[in-house]
Short mmCIF file of C-alpha atoms in Angstrom, two decimals:
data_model
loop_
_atom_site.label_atom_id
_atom_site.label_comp_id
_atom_site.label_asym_id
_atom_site.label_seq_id
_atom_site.Cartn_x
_atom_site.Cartn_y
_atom_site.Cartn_z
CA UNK A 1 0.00 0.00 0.00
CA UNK A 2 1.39 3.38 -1.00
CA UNK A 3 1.65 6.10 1.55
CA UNK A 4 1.05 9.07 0.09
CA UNK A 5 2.41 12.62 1.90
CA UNK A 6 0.69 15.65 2.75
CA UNK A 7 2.01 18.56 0.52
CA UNK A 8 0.43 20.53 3.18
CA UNK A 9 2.64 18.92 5.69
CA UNK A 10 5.98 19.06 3.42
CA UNK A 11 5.60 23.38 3.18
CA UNK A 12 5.48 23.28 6.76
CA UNK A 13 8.64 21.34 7.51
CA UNK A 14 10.60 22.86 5.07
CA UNK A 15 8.91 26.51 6.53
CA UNK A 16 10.14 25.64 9.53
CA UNK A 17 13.49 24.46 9.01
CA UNK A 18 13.81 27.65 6.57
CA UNK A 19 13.27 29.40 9.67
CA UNK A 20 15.66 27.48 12.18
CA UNK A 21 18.02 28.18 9.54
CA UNK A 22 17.65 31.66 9.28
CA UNK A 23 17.38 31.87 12.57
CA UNK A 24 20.59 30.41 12.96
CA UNK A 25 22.15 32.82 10.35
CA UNK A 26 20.85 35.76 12.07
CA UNK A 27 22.77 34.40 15.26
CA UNK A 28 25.88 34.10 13.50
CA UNK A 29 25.91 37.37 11.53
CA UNK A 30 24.68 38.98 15.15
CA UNK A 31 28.03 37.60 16.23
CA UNK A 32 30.33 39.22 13.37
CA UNK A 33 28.58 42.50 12.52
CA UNK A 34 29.07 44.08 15.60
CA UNK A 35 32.72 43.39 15.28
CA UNK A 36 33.28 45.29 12.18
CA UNK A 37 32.57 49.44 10.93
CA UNK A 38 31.00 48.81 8.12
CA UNK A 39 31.27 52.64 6.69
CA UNK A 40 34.84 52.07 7.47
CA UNK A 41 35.78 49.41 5.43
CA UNK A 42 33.54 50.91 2.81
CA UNK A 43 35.36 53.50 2.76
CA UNK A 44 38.67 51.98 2.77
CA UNK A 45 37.45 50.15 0.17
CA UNK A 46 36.36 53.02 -1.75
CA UNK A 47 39.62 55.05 -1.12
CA UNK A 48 41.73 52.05 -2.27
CA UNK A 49 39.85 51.44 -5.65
CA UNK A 50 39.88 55.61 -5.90
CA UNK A 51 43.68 55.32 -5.54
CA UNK A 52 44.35 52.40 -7.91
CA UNK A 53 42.15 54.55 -10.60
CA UNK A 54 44.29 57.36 -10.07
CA UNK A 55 48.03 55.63 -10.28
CA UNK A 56 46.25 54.40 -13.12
CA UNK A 57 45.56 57.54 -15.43
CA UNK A 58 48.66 59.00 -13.49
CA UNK A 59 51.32 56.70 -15.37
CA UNK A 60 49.35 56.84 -18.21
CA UNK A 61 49.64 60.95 -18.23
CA UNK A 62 53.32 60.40 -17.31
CA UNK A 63 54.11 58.12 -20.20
CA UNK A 64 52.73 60.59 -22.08
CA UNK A 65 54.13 63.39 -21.08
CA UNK A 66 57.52 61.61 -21.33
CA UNK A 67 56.55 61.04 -25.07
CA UNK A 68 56.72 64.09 -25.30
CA UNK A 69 59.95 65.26 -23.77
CA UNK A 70 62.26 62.61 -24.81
CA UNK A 71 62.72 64.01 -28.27
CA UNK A 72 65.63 63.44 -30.45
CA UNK A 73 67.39 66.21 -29.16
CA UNK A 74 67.59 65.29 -25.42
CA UNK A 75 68.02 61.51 -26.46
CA UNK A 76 71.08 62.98 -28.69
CA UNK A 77 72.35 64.45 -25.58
CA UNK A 78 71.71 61.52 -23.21
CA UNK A 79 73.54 59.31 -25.08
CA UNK A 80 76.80 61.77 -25.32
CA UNK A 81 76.17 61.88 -21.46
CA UNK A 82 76.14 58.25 -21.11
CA UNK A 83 79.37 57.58 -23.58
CA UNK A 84 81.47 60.32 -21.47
CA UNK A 85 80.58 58.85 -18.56
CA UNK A 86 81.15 55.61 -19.48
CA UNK A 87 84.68 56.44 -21.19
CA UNK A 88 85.25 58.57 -17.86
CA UNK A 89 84.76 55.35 -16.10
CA UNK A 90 86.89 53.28 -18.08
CA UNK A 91 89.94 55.44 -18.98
CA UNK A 92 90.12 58.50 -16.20
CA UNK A 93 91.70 61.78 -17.27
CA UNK A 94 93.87 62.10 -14.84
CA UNK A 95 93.39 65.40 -12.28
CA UNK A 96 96.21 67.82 -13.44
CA UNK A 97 97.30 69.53 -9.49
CA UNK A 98 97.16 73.07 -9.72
CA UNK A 99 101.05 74.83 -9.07
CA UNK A 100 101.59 75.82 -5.74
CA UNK A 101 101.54 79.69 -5.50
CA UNK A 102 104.69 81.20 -5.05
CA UNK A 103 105.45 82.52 -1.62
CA UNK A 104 105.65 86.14 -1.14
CA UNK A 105 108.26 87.36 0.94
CA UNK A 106 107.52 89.14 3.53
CA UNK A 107 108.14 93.08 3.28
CA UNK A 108 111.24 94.59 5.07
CA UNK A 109 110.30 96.23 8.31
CA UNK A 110 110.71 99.75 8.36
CA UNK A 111 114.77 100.56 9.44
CA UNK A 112 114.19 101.71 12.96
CA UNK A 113 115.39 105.17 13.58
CA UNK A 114 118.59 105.14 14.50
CA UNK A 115 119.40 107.30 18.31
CA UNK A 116 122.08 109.40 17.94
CA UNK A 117 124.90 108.45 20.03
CA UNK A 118 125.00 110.66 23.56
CA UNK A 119 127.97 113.22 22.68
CA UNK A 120 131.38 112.40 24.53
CA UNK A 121 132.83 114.57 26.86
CA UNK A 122 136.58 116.76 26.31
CA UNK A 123 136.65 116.80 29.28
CA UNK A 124 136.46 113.93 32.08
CA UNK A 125 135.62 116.47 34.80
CA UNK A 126 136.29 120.11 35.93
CA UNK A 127 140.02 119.76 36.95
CA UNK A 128 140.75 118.72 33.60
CA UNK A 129 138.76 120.89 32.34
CA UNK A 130 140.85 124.16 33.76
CA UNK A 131 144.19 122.28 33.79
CA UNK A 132 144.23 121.81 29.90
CA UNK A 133 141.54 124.07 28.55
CA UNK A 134 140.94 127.40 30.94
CA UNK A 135 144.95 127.50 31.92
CA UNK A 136 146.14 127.70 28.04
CA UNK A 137 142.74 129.68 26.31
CA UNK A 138 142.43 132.33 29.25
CA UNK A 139 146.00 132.80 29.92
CA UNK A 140 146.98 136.09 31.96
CA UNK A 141 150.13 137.39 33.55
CA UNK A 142 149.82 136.38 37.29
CA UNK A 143 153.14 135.01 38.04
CA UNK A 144 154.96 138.71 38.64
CA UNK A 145 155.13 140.21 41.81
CA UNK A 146 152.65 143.16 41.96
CA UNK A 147 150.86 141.33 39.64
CA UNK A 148 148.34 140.89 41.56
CA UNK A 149 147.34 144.00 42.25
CA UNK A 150 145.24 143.66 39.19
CA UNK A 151 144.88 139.81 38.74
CA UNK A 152 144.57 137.63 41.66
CA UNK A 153 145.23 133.76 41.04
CA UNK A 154 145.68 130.61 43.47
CA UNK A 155 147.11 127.45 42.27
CA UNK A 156 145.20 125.37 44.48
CA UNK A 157 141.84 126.97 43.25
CA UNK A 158 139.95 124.21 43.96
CA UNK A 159 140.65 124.86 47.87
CA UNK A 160 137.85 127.62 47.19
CA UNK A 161 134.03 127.02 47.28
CA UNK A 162 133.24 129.76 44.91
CA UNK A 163 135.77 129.13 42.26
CA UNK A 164 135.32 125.28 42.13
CA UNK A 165 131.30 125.92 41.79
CA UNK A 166 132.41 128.51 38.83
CA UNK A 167 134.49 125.86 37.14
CA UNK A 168 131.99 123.81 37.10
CA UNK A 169 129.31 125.54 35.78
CA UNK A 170 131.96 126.59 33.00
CA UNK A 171 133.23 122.54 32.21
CA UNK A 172 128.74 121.94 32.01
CA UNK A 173 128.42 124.90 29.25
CA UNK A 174 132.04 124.36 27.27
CA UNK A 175 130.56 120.40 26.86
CA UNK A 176 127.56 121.65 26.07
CA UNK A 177 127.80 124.51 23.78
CA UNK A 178 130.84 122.51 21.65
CA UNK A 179 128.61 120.46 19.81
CA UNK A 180 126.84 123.47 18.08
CA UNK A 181 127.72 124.39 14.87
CA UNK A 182 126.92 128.15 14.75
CA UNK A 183 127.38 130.96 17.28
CA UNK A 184 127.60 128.59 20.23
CA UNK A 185 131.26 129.40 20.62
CA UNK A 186 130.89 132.59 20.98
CA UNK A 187 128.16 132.39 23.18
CA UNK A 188 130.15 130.36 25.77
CA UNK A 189 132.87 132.79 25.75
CA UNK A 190 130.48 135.96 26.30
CA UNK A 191 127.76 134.56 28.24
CA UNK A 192 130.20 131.94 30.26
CA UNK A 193 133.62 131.90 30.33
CA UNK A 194 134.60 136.16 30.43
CA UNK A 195 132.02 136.61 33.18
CA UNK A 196 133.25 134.08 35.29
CA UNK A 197 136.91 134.59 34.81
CA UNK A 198 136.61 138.16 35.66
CA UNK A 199 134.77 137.32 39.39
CA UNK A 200 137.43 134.90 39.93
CA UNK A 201 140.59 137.04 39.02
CA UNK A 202 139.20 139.86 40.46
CA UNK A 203 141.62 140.90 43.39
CA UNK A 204 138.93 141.48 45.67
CA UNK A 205 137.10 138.29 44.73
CA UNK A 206 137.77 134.76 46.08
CA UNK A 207 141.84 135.05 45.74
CA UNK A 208 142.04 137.77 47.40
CA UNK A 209 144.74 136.99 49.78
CA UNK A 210 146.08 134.85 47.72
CA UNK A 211 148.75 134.74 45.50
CA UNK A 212 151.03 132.61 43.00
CA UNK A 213 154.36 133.35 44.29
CA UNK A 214 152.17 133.45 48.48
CA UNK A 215 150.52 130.19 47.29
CA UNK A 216 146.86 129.57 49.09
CA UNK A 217 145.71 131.32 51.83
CA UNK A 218 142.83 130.62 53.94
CA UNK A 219 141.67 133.88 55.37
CA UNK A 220 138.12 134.81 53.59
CA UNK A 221 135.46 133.79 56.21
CA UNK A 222 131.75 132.50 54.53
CA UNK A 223 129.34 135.20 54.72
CA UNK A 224 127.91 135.61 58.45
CA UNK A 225 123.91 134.55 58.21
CA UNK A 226 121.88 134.75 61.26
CA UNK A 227 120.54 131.57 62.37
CA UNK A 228 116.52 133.24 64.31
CA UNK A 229 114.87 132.90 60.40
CA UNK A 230 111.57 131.71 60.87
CA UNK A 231 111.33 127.69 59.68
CA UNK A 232 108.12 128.78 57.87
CA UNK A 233 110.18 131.13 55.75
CA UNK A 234 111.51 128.63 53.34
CA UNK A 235 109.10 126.05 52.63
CA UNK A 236 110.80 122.83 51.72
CA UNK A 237 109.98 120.45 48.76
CA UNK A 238 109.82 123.14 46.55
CA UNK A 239 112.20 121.78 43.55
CA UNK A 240 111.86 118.41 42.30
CA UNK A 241 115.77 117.27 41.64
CA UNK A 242 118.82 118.52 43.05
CA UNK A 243 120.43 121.14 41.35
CA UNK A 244 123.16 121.04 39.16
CA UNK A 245 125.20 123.10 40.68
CA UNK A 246 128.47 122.11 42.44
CA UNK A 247 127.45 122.35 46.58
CA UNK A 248 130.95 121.90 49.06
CA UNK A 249 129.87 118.98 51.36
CA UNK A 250 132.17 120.12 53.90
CA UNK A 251 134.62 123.11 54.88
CA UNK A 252 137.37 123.86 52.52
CA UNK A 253 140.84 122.16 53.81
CA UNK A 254 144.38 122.05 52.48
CA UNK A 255 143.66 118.48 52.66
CA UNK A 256 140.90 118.50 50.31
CA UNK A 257 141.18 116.02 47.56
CA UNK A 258 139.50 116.85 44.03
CA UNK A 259 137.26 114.55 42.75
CA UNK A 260 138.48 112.29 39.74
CA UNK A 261 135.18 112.71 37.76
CA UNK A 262 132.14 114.75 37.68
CA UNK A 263 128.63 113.35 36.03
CA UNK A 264 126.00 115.51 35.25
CA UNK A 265 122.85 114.90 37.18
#
């Protein structure tokens, strides 16, 4: 006997298994969706393909454009490029070194100005000075009694304060006044040398009792001074160096000794 099946019955199942399935389905795809942006991987998507499209027409612009630049000129010229390198590569000039510049020499410094040497004395000091220079230049008759009634003279002149600051003065202005080349003599014999000689062969100057043929006497006393002068009279520290003129130390004495050499201060 043939069983025959309700079509009625067949929909359903297959209704109803449609819809475990789907229901099933629904499950899963509630499991994945959530997992995923879906406008963001659209939109990847979408950027991507955008991209592609554009290297695309890019390269195919680019090719073109290229077409269009790599005429026969610049291909002419590439090539010579690429042979000159090439020979460059395979036989190198080689690299000529430039000459070293020749070295200046240095200029010559400027000759320094040469000091002119400090002028050497005639004379080593005053003695000297009168023994070989005052004794033969200003000669006068002094040796004759009664001479010296007019002139007065003492060989041992430099016994007297006076006279040996004279002589000194004079020795100071005859080095000095020698190295001029004008009037300077003349000068030292007007200004200097007359003046003085006539104060010290004056008779009633410093040799007054003294004579050539008498020899030295010591009888001229220094000038009294009195001794009540108020201190605030003469300031001191008025001049700044000593002065050049020739000061006894102490009182004149037969014994004195003249000094070998005089400097200037």
């Amino acid at each position: 006997m043939t069983t025959t099946e309700n079509p009625t019955e067949i929909t359903a199942d297959h209704t109803a298994e449609g819809e475990l399935l789907g229901t099933e389905a629904a499950a899963a795809a509630a499991k994945i969706v959530p997992q995923m942006d879906l406008s963001e991987a659209i939109e990847v998507a979408i950027r991507k393909a955008v991209n592609n499209q554009l290297a695309a027409k890019a390269k195919v612009v680019a090719d073109g454009v290229l077409v269009e630049l790599l005429t026969d000129e610049v291909l002419a010229g590439m090539r010579e490029t690429a042979i000159l390198e090439a020979t460059a590569a395979i036989d190198p000039v080689p690299t000529v070194q430039p000459e070293p510049e020749p070295e200046l020499e240095p200029e010559p410094e400027p000759a320094a100005e040469e000091e002119e040497p400090a002028p050497q004395l005639r004379f080593e000091n005053a003695r000297q000075f009168v023994d070989v220079y005052v004794s033969e230049v200003y000669a006068r008759e002094v040796i004759v009694r009664g001479s010296e009634q007019r002139l007065r003279w003492c060989p041992q002149w430099w016994e007297h304060a006076e006279v040996m600051a004279r002589m000194e003065v004079l020795w100071r202005a005859f080095e000095h006044l020698r190295q001029g080349k004008g009037a300077e003599p003349s000068e030292f014999w007007l200004l200097h040398l007359d003046p003085h000689m006539s104060r010290i062969l004056d008779p009633e100057g410093p040799f007054k009792y003294c004579s050539v043929a008498g020899g030295h006497a010591e009888k001229l006393q220094p000038l009294p001074t009195g001794d009540n002068a108020p201190a605030a009279t003469f300031p001191s520290g008025y001049y700044e160096r000593p002065s050049g003129l020739f000061v006894r130390e102490t009182a004149p004495s037969k014994a004195a000794k003249v000094p070998t050499s005089w400097e200037f201060p």
